[in-house]
Short mmCIF file of C-alpha atoms in Angstrom, two decimals:
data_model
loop_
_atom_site.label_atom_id
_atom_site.label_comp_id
_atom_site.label_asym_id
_atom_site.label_seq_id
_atom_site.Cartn_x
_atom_site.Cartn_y
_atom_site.Cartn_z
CA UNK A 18 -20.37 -31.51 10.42
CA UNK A 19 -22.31 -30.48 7.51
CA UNK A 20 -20.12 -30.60 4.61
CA UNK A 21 -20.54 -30.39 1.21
CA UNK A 22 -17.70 -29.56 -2.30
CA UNK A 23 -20.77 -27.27 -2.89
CA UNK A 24 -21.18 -24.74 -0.11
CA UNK A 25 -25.24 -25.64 0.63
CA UNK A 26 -27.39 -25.08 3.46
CA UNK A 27 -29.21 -28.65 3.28
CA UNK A 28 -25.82 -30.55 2.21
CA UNK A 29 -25.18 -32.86 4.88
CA UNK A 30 -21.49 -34.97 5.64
CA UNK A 31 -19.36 -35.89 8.60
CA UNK A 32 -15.95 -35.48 10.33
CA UNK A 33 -13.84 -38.15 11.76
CA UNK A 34 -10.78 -37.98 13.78
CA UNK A 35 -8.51 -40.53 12.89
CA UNK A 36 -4.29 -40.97 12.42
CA UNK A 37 -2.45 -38.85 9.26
CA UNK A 38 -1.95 -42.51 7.91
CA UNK A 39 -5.31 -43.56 7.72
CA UNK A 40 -6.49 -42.01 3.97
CA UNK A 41 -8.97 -44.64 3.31
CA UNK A 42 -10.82 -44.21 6.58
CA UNK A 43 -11.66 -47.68 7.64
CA UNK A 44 -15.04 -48.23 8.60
CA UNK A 45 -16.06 -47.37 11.78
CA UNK A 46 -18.37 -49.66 14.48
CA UNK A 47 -20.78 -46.71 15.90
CA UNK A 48 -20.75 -46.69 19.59
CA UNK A 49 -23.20 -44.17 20.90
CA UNK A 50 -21.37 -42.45 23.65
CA UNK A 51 -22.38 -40.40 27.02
CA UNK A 52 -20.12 -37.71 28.10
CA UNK A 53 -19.48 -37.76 31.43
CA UNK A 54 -17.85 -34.22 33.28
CA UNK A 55 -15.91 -34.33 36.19
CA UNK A 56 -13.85 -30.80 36.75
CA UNK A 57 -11.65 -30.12 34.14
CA UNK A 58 -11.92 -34.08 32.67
CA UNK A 59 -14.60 -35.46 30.40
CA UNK A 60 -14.79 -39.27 30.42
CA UNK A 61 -16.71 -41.14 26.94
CA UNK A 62 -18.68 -43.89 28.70
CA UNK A 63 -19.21 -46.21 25.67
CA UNK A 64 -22.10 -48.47 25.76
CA UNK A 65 -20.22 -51.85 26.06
CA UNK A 66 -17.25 -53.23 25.50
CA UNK A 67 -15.18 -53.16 21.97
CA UNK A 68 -12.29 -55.56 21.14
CA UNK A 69 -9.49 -53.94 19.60
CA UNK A 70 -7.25 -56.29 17.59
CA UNK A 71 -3.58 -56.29 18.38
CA UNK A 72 -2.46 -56.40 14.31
CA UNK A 73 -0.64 -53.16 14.32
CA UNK A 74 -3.57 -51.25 11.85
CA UNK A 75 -5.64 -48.34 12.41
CA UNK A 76 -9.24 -49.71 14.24
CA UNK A 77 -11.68 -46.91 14.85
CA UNK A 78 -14.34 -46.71 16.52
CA UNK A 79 -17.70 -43.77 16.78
CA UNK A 80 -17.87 -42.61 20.31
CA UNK A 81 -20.43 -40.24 19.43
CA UNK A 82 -22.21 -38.64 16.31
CA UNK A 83 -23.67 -34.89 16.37
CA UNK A 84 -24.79 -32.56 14.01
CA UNK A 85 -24.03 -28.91 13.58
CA UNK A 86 -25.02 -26.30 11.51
CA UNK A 87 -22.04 -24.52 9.25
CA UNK A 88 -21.65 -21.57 7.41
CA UNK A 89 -19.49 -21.98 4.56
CA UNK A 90 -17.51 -19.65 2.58
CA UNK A 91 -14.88 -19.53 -0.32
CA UNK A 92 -11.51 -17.74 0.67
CA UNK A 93 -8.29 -17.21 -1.52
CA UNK A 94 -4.81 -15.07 -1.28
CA UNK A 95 -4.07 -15.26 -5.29
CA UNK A 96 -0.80 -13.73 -4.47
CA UNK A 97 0.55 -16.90 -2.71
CA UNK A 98 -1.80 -19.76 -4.95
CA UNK A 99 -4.59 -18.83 -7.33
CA UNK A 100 -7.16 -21.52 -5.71
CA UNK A 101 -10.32 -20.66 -4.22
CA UNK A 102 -10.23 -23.21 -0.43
CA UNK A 103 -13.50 -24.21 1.07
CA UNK A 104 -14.10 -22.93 4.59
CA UNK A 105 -16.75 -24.10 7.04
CA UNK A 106 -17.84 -22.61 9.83
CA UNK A 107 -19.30 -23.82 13.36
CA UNK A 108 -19.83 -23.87 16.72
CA UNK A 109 -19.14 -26.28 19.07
CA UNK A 110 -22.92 -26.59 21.13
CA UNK A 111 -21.77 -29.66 23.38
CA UNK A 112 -20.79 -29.09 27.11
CA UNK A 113 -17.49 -31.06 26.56
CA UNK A 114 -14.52 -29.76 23.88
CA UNK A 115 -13.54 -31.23 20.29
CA UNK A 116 -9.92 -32.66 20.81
CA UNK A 117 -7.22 -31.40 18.50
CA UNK A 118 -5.96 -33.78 16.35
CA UNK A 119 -6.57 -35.13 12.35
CA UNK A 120 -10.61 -35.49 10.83
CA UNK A 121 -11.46 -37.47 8.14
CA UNK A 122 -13.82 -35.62 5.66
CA UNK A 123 -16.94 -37.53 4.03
CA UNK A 124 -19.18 -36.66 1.40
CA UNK A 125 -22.10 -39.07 1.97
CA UNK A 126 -20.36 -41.79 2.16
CA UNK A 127 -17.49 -41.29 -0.32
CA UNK A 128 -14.24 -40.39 1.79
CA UNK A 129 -12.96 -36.86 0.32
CA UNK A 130 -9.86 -36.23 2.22
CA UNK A 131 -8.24 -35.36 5.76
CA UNK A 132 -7.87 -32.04 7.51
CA UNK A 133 -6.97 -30.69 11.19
CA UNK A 134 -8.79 -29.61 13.97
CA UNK A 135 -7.98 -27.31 16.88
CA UNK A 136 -9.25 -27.95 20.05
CA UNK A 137 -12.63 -26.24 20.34
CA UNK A 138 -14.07 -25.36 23.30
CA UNK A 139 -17.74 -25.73 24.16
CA UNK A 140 -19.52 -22.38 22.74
CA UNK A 141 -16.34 -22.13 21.16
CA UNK A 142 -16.45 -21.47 16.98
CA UNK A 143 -14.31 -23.00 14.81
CA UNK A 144 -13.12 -23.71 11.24
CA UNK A 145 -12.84 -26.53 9.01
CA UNK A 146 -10.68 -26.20 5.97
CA UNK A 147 -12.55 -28.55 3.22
CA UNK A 148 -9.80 -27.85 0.56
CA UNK A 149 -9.56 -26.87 -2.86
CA UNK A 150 -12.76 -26.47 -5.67
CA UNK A 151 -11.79 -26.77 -8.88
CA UNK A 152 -15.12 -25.09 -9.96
CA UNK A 153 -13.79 -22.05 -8.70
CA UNK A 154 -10.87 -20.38 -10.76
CA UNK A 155 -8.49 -17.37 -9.39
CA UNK A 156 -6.14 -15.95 -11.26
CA UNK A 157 -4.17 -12.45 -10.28
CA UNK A 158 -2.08 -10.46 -13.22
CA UNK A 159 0.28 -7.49 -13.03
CA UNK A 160 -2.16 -5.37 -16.09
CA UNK A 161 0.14 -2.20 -15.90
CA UNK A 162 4.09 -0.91 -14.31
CA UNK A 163 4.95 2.21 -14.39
CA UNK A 164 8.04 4.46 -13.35
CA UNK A 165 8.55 8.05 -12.80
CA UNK A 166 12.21 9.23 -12.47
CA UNK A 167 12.91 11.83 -10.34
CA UNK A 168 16.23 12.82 -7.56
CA UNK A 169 17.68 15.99 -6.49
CA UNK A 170 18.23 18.02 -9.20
CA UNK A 171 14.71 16.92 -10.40
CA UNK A 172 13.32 18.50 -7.53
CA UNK A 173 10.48 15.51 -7.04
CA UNK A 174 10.72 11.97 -5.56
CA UNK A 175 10.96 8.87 -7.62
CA UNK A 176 7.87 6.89 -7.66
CA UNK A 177 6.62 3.15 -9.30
CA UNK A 178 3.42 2.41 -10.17
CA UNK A 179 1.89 -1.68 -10.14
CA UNK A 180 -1.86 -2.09 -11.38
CA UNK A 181 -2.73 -5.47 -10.79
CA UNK A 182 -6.21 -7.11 -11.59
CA UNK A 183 -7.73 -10.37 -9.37
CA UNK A 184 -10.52 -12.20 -11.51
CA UNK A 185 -12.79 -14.78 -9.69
CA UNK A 186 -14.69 -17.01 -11.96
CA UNK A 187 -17.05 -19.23 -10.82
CA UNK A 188 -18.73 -22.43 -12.33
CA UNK A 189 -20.97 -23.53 -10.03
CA UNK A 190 -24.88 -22.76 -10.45
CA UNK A 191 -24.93 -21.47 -6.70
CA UNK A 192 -24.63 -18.15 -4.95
CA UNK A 193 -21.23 -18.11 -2.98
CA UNK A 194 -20.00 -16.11 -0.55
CA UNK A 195 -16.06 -15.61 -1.44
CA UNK A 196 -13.30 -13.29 0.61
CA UNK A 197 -10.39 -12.77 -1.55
CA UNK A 198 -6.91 -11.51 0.54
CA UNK A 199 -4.25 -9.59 -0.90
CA UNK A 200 -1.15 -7.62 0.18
CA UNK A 201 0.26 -4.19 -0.61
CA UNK A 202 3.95 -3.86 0.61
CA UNK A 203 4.67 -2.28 3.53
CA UNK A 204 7.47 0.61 4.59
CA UNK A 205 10.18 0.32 6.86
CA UNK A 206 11.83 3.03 6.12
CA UNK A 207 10.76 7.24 6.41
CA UNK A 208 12.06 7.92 3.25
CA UNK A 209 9.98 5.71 1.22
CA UNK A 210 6.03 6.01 1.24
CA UNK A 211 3.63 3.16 0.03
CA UNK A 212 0.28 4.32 -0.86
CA UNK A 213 -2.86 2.24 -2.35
CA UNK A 214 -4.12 4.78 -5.04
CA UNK A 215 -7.26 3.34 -5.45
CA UNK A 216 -9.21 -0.18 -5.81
CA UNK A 217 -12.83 -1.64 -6.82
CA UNK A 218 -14.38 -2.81 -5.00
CA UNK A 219 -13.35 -1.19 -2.20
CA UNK A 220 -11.31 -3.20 0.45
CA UNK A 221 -12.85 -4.57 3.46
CA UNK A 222 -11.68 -4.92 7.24
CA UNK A 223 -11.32 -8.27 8.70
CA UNK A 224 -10.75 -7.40 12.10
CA UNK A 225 -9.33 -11.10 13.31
CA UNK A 226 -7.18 -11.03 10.38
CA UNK A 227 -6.26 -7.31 11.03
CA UNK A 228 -2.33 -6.73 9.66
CA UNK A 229 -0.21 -4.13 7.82
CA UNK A 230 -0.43 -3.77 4.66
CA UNK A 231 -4.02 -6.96 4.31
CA UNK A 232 -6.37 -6.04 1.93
CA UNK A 233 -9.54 -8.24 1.68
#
């Protein structure tokens, strides 16, 4: 999987699976696999034979190596953490499914960290978190409150009043494509009414993330 800490077209890295234990990612022997369908079962035919010691450590081994092509993009809800998270996107090409289960991220050849897979179907597209960048700060700040009294005898509702500002500052030297998430509350009751008086840029849809109350 293409992978990069700098979201780039021509950056190039791979994806492992391997146990949660296994941080340093030992070395792998690379087998060069042929997948073999049968119904609903795919069998890995490796090309020979590999001993597996019996000393109670992680032993991996490459049953095959592709490459895809990702799209990445920088996402952050500044309401829960102010970090920016890596995201990479693909699609799985092969006629057999990625199994669910831990990846081991690489840049080059320097081991970065672990994430987690879903199983993806063939044609299927999936996601890759890559983690935090550092070179991206979020930060999001209550800027003004406000509170107008009102009740019966005032003959006008009660209302409150949050301005809140979300700055994204970047430090890379690249063009990035960043979605930023945030929340406005929500209602449950007819006698009090939530309204989003106005915001710049103006929010977007995100129809897969699609929920009361989501800005993006």
């Amino acid at each position: 999987l293409p992978m990069a800490a700098a979201p780039s077209p021509k950056a190039e890295g791979r994806f492992y699976y391997g146990s949660a234990d296994d941080q340093a990612a030992a070395p792998m022997e690379n087998l060069t696999a042929v997948a073999e369908k049968a119904g609903a079962a795919v069998t890995f035919a490796i090309a020979r034979p590999l001993d597996i010691p019996s000393d109670g450590q992680f032993h991996g081994a490459a049953i095959a190596e592709k490459k895809v092509d990702a799209e990445f993009e920088y996402i952050s809800t500044p309401k829960l953490a102010e970090f920016a998270y890596l995201l990479a996107r693909f699609q799985n090409a092969e006629t057999y499914p990625l199994l669910a289960g831990k990846i081991n991220l690489f840049l080059g050849q320097d081991f970065v960290g672990t994430s987690d897979l879903e199983t993806v179907a063939p044609g299927e597209k999936a996601e890759v978190h890559l983690g935090i960048d550092e070179e991206v700060k979020v930060k999001r700040e209550l800027v003004a409150e406000s509170t107008g009294k009102g009740g019966i005898f005032r003959g006008r509702p009660g209302e409150k009043t949050f301005q809140y500002r979300i700055t994204v500052e970047s430090f890379r030297k690249t063009k990035d494509r960043m979605t930023v998430y945030d929340q406005i509350p929500v209602s449950r009751s007819p006698e009090i009414e939530v309204e989003l008086e106005k915001a710049d840029p103006e929010p977007a849809k995100v129809e897969e993330k699609e929920k009361p109350g989501l800005l993006a």
